[in-house]
CSV table of C-alpha atoms and ligand atoms in Angstrom, one decimal:
chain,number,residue,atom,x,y,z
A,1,UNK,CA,115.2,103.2,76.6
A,2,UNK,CA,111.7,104.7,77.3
A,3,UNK,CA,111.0,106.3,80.5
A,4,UNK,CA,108.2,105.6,82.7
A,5,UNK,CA,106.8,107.4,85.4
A,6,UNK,CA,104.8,105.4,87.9
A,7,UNK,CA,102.4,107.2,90.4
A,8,UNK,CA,101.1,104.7,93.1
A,9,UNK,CA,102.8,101.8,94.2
A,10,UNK,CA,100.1,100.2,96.6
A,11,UNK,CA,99.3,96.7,96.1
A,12,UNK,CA,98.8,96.7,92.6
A,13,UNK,CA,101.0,99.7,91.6
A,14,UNK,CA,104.2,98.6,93.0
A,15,UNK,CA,104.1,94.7,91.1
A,16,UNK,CA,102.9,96.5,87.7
A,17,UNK,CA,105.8,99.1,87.8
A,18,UNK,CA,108.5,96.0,89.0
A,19,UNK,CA,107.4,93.9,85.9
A,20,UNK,CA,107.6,97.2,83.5
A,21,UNK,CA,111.0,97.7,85.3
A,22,UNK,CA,112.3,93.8,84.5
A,23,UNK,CA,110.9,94.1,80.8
A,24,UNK,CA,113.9,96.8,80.1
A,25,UNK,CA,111.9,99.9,81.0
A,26,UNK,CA,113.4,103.0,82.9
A,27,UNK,CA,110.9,103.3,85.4
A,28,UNK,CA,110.7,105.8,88.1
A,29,UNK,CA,108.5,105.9,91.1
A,30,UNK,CA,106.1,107.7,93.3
A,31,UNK,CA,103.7,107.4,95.7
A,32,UNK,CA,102.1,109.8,98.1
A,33,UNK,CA,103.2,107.9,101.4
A,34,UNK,CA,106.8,107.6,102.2
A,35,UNK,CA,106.1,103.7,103.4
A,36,UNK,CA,104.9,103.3,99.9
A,37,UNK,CA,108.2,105.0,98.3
A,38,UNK,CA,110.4,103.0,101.0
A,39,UNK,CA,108.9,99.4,100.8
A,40,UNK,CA,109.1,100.1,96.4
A,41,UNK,CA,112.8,101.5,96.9
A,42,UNK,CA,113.6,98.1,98.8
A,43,UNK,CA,112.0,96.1,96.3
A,44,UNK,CA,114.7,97.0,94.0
A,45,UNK,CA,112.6,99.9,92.2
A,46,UNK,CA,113.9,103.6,91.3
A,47,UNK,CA,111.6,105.7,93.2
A,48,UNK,CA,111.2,109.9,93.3
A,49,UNK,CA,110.6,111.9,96.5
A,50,UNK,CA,108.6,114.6,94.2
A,51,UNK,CA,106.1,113.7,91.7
A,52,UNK,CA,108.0,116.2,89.3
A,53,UNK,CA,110.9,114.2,89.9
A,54,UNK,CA,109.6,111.0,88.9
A,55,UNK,CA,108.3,113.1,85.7
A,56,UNK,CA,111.8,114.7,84.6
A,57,UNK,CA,111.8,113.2,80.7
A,58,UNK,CA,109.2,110.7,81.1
A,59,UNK,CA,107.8,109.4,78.0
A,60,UNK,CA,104.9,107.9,79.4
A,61,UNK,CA,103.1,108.5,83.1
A,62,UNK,CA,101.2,105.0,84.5
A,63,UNK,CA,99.2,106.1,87.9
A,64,UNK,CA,97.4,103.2,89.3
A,65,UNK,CA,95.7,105.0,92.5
A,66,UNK,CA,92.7,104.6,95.1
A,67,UNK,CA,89.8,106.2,93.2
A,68,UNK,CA,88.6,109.1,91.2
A,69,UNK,CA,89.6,111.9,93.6
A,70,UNK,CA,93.2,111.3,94.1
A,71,UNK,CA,93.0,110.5,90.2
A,72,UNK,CA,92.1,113.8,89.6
A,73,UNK,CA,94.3,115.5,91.9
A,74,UNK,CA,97.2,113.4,90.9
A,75,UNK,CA,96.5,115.0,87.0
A,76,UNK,CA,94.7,118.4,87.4
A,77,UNK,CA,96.2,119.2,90.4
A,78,UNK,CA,98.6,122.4,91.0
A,79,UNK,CA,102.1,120.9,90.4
A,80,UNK,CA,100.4,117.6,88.8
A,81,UNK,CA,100.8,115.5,85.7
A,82,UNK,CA,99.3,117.7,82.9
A,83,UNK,CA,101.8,120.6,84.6
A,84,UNK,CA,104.5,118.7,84.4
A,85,UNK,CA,104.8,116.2,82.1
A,86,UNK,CA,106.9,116.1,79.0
A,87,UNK,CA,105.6,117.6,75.3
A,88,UNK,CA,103.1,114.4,74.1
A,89,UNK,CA,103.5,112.1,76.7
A,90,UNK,CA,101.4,109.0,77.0
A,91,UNK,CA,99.0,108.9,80.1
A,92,UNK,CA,97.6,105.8,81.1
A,93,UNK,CA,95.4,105.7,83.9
A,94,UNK,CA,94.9,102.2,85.5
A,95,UNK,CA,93.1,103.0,89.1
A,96,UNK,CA,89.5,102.1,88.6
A,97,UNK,CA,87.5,105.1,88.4
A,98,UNK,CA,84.0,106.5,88.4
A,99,UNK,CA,83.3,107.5,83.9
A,100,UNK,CA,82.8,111.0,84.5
A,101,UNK,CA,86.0,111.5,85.8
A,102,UNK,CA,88.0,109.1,83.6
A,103,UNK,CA,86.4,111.5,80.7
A,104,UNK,CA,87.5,114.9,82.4
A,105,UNK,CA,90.7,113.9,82.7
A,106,UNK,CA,90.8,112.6,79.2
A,107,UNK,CA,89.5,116.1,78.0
A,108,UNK,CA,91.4,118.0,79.9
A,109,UNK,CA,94.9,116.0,78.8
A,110,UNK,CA,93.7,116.2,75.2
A,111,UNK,CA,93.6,119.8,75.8
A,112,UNK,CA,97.0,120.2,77.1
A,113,UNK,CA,98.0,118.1,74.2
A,114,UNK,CA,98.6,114.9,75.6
A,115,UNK,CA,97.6,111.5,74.4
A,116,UNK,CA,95.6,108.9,77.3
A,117,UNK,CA,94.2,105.8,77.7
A,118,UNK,CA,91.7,104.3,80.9
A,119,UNK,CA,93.3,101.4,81.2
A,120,UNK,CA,91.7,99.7,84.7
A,121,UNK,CA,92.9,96.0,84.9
A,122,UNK,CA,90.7,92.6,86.1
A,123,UNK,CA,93.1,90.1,88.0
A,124,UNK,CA,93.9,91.3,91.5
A,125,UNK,CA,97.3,91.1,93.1
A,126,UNK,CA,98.4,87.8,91.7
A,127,UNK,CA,97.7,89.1,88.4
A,128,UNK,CA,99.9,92.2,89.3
A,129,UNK,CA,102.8,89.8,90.3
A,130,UNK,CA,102.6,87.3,87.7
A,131,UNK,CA,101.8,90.4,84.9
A,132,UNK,CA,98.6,88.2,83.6
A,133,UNK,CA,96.6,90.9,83.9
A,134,UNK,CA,93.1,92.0,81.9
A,135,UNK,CA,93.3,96.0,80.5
A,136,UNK,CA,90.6,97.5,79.6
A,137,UNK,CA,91.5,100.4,77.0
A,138,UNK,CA,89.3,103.1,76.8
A,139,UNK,CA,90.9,106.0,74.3
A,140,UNK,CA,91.6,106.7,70.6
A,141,UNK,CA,93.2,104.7,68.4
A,142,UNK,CA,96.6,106.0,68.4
A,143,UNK,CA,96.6,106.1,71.9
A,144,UNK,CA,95.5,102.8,71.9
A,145,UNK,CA,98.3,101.9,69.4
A,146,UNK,CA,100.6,103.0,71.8
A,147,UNK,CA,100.0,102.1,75.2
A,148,UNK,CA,99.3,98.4,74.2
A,149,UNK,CA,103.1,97.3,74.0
A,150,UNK,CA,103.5,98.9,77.4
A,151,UNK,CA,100.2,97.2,79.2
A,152,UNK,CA,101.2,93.9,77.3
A,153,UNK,CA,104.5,93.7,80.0
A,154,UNK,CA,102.1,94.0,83.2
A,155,UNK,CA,99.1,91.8,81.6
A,156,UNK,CA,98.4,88.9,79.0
A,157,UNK,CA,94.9,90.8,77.2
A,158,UNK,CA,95.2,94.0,76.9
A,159,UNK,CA,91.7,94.7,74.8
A,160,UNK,CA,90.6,98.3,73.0
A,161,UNK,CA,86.9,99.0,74.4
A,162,UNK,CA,86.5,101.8,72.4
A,163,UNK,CA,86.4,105.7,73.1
A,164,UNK,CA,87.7,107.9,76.0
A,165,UNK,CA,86.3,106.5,79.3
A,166,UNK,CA,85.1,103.1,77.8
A,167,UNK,CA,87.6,101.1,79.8
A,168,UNK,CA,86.2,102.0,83.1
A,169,UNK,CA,82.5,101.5,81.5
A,170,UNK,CA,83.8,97.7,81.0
A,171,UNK,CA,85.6,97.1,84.1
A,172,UNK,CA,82.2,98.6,86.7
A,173,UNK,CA,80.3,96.2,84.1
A,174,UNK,CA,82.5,93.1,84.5
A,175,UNK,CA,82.4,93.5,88.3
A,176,UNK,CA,78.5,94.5,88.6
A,177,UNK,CA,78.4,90.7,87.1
A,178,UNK,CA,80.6,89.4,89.1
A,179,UNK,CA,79.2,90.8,92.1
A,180,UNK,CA,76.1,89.3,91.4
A,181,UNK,CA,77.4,86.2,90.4
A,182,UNK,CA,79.3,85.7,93.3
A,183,UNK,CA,75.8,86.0,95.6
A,184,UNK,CA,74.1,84.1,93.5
A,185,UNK,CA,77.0,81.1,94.0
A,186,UNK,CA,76.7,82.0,97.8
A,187,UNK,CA,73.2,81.2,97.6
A,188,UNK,CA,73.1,78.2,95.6
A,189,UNK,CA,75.1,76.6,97.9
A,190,UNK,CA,73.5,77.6,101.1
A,191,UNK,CA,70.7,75.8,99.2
A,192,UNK,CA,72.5,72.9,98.9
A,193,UNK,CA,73.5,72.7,102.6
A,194,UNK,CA,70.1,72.1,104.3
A,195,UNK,CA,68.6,70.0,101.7
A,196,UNK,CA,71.3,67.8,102.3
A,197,UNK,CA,73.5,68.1,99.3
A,198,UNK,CA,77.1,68.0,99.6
A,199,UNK,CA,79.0,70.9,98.1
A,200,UNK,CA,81.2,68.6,95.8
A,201,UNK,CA,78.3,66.9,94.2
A,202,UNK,CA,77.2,70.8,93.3
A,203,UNK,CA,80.3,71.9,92.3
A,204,UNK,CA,80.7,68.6,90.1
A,205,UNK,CA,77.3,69.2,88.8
A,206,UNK,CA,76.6,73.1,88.1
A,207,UNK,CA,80.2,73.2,87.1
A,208,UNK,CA,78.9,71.0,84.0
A,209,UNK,CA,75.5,72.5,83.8
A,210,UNK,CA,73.8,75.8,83.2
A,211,UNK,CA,74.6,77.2,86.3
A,212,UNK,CA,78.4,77.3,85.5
A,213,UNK,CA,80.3,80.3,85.7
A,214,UNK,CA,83.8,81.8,86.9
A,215,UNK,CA,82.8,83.0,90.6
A,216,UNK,CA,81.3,78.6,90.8
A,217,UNK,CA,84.5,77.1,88.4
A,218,UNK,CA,87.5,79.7,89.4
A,219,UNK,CA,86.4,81.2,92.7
A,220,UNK,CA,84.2,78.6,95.0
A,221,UNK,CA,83.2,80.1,98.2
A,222,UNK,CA,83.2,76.4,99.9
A,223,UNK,CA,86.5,75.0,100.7
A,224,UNK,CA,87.4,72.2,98.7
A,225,UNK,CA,86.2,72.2,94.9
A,226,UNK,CA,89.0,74.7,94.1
A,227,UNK,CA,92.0,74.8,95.9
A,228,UNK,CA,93.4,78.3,95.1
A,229,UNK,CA,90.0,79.8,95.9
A,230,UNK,CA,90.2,82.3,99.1
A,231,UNK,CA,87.2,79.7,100.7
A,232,UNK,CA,90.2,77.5,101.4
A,233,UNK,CA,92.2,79.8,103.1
A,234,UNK,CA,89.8,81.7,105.9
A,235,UNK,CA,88.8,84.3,103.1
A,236,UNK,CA,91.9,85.9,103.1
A,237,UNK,CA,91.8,87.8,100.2
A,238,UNK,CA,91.8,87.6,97.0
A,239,UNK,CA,90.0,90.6,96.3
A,240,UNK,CA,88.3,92.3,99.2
A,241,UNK,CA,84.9,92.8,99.8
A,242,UNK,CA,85.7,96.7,100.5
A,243,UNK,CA,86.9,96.1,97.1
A,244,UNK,CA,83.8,95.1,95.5
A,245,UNK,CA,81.5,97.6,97.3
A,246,UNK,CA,83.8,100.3,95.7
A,247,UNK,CA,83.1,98.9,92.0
A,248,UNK,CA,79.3,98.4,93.0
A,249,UNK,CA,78.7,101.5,94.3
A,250,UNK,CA,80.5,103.3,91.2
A,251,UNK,CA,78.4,101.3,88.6
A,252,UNK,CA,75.3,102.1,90.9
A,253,UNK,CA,76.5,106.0,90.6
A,254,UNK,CA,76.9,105.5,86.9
A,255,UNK,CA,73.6,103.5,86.5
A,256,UNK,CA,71.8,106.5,88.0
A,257,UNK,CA,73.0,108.8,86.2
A,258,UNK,CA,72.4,107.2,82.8
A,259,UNK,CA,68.8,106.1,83.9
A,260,UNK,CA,69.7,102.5,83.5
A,261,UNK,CA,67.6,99.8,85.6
A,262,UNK,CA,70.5,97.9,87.4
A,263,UNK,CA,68.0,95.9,90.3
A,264,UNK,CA,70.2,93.3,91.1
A,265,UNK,CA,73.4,95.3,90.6
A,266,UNK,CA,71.3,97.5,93.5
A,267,UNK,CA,70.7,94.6,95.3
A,268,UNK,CA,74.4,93.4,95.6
A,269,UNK,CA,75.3,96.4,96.4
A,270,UNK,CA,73.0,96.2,99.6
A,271,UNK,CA,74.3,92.8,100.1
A,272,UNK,CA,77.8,94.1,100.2
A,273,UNK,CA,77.4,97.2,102.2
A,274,UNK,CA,75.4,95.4,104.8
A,275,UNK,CA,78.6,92.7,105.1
A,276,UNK,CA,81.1,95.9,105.1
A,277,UNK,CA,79.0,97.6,107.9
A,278,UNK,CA,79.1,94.3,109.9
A,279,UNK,CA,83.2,94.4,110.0
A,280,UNK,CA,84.0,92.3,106.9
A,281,UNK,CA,85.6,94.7,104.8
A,282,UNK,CA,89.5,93.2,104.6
A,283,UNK,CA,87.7,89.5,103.7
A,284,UNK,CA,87.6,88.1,100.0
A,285,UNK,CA,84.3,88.8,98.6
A,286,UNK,CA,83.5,85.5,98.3
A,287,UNK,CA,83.1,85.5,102.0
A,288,UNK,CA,79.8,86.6,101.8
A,289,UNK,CA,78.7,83.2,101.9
A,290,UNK,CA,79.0,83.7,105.8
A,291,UNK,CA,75.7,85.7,106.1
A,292,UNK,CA,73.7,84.9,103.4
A,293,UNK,CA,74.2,81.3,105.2
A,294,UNK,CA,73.4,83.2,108.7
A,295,UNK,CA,76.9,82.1,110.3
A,296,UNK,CA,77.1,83.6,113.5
A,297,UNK,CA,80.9,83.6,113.4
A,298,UNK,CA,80.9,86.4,110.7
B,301,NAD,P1,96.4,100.7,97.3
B,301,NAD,O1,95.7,101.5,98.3
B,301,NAD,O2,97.2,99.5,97.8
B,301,NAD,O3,97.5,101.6,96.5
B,301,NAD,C1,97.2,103.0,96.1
B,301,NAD,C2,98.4,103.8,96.3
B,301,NAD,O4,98.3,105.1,95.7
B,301,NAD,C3,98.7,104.1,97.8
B,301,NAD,O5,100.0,103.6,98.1
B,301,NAD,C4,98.6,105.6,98.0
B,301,NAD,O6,99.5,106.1,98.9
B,301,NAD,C5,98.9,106.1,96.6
B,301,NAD,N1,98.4,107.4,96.2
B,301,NAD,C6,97.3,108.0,96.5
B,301,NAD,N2,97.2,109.2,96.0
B,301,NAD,C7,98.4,109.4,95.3
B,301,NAD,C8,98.9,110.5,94.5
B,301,NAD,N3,98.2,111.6,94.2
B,301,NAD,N4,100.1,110.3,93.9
B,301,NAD,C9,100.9,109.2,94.2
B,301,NAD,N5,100.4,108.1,94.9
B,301,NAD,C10,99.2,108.3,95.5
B,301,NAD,O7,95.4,100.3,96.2
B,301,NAD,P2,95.6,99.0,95.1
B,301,NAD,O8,95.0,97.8,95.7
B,301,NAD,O9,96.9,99.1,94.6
B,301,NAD,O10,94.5,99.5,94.0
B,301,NAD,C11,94.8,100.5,93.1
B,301,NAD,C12,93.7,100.7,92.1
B,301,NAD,O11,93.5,99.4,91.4
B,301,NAD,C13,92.3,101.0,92.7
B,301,NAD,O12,91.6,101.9,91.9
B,301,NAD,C14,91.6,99.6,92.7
B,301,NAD,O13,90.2,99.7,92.7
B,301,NAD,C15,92.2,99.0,91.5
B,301,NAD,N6,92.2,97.5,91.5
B,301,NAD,C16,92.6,96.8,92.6
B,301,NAD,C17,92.6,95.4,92.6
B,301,NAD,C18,93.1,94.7,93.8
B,301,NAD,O14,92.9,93.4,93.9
B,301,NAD,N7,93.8,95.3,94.8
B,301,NAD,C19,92.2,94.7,91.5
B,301,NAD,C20,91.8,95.4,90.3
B,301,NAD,C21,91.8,96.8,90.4
């Protein structure tokens, strides 16, 4: 049976290592907090106090952390996973992270002789949970090769984007687009409320128009037209706006540095900090709608 060790079992960590855990999977746990390792040990799940524990004849080490630095710790760190792994272990790295690291930890596991992917996902929590999430693969092809049986128990695409570091290049891209999407939804239908048009007849008519896309269809930020959308629920997320400042601010960084014009990415950005700064950072995205409309309830 092949054994898996699984650093970070936050939100997203914890349901990805429980479905690699039901699909036959020996998998071993560890997180940083002791809540984390507690609440994962009373879902049922074989956790480690030490992250050399969790390690001990691992075939394959997931992590699925915060953000680049505790990605880089967790990997290059004294006592971390390229010290301690087994010989040729599979790395996969979930967390979404800035490129430049994703591709200095790729290096630097090549180096020790390890094969990784960047694997960061697109389906929140209730893709976690349900194990219908989106990987994006960034790695060579016989990393690839391997990893994919493994991602297929936590998602249902698991898709090769190409090189070392190109999974995290897709996933800052598919959220730069979604970020602006989402604002331009929000506006669309602040629109629509003062010249009198009622968000149904919007929704029933972009929805079938050129306007239509996921954050409108999948996502609505007006209660009603979709029923599993956040709107109808007080904006409880979902996927937090916090959340999509983080992945708008790293494609920003990454824009910079490659000289790439981004101006609405840059905009949304602004957008998002400003709604972060004003207190909003545990809402769903979606709840932007709030001030772009001007609510004063925000
Ligand atoms: P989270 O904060 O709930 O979980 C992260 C966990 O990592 C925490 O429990 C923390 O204690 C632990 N940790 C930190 N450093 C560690 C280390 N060195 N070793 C072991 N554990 C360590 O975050 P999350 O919501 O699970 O998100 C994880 C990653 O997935 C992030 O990069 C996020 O951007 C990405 N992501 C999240 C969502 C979402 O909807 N939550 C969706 C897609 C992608």
């Amino acid at each position: 049976m092949t054994r898996i060790a699984f650093f970070g079992l936050g939100n997203m960590g914890l349901p990805m290592a429980r479905n690699l855990a039901a699909a036959g999977f020996a998998v071993v746990g560890y997180d940083l907090a002791e809540r984390a390792r507690r609440r994962a040990a009373e879902a049922g799940l074989a956790v480690a106090d030490e992250p050399t524990r969790a390690l001990e004849g691992a075939e394959v080490a997931i992590t699925m952390l915060p953000a680049g630095p505790q990605v880089r710790e967790a990997y290059l760190g004294d006592g971390g996973i390229l010290d301690n792994a087994r010989e040729g272990a599979l790395l996969a790295d979930c967390s979404t992270i800035d490129v430049d690291t994703a591709r200095e930890v790729h290096r630097a596991a090549a180096a020790a002789g390890f094969t990784m992917v960047d694997a960061p996902v697109s389906g929140g929590v209730a893709g976690a949970e349900a194990a219908t999430l989106t990987f994006m693969v960034g790695g060579h092809d016989e990393a690839f090769a391997r990893a994919k049986p493994i991602l297929e128990r936590m998602g249902r695409a698991v898709i090769h984007a190409g090189g070392p570091g190109t999974g995290q290049a897709a996933k800052i891209c598919n959220n730069m687009m979604l970020g602006i999407q989402m604002i331009s939804v929000c506006e669309a239908f602040a629109l629509a409320e003062r010249l009198g048009l009622a968000h149904e007849k919007l929704f029933e008519i972009a929805s079938r128009a050129s306007g239509q896309c996921w954050s409108l269809t999948s996502y609505c930020p007006v209660p009603g037209p979709v029923p599993q959308a956040p709107s109808n629920r007080d904006y409880r997320p979902g996927f937090t706006a916090a959340m999509m400042l983080k992945d708008l601010r790293l494609a920003q960084e990454t824009a910079a540095r490659v000289q790439a014009a981004t101006p609405l990415g840059a905009e949304a950005a602004q957008l998002y900090q400003l709604f972060v700064a004003a207190g909003n950072e545990g809402l769903d995205f979606s709840a932007i709608i709030k001030m772009i409309r001007g609510d004063r309830d925000r």
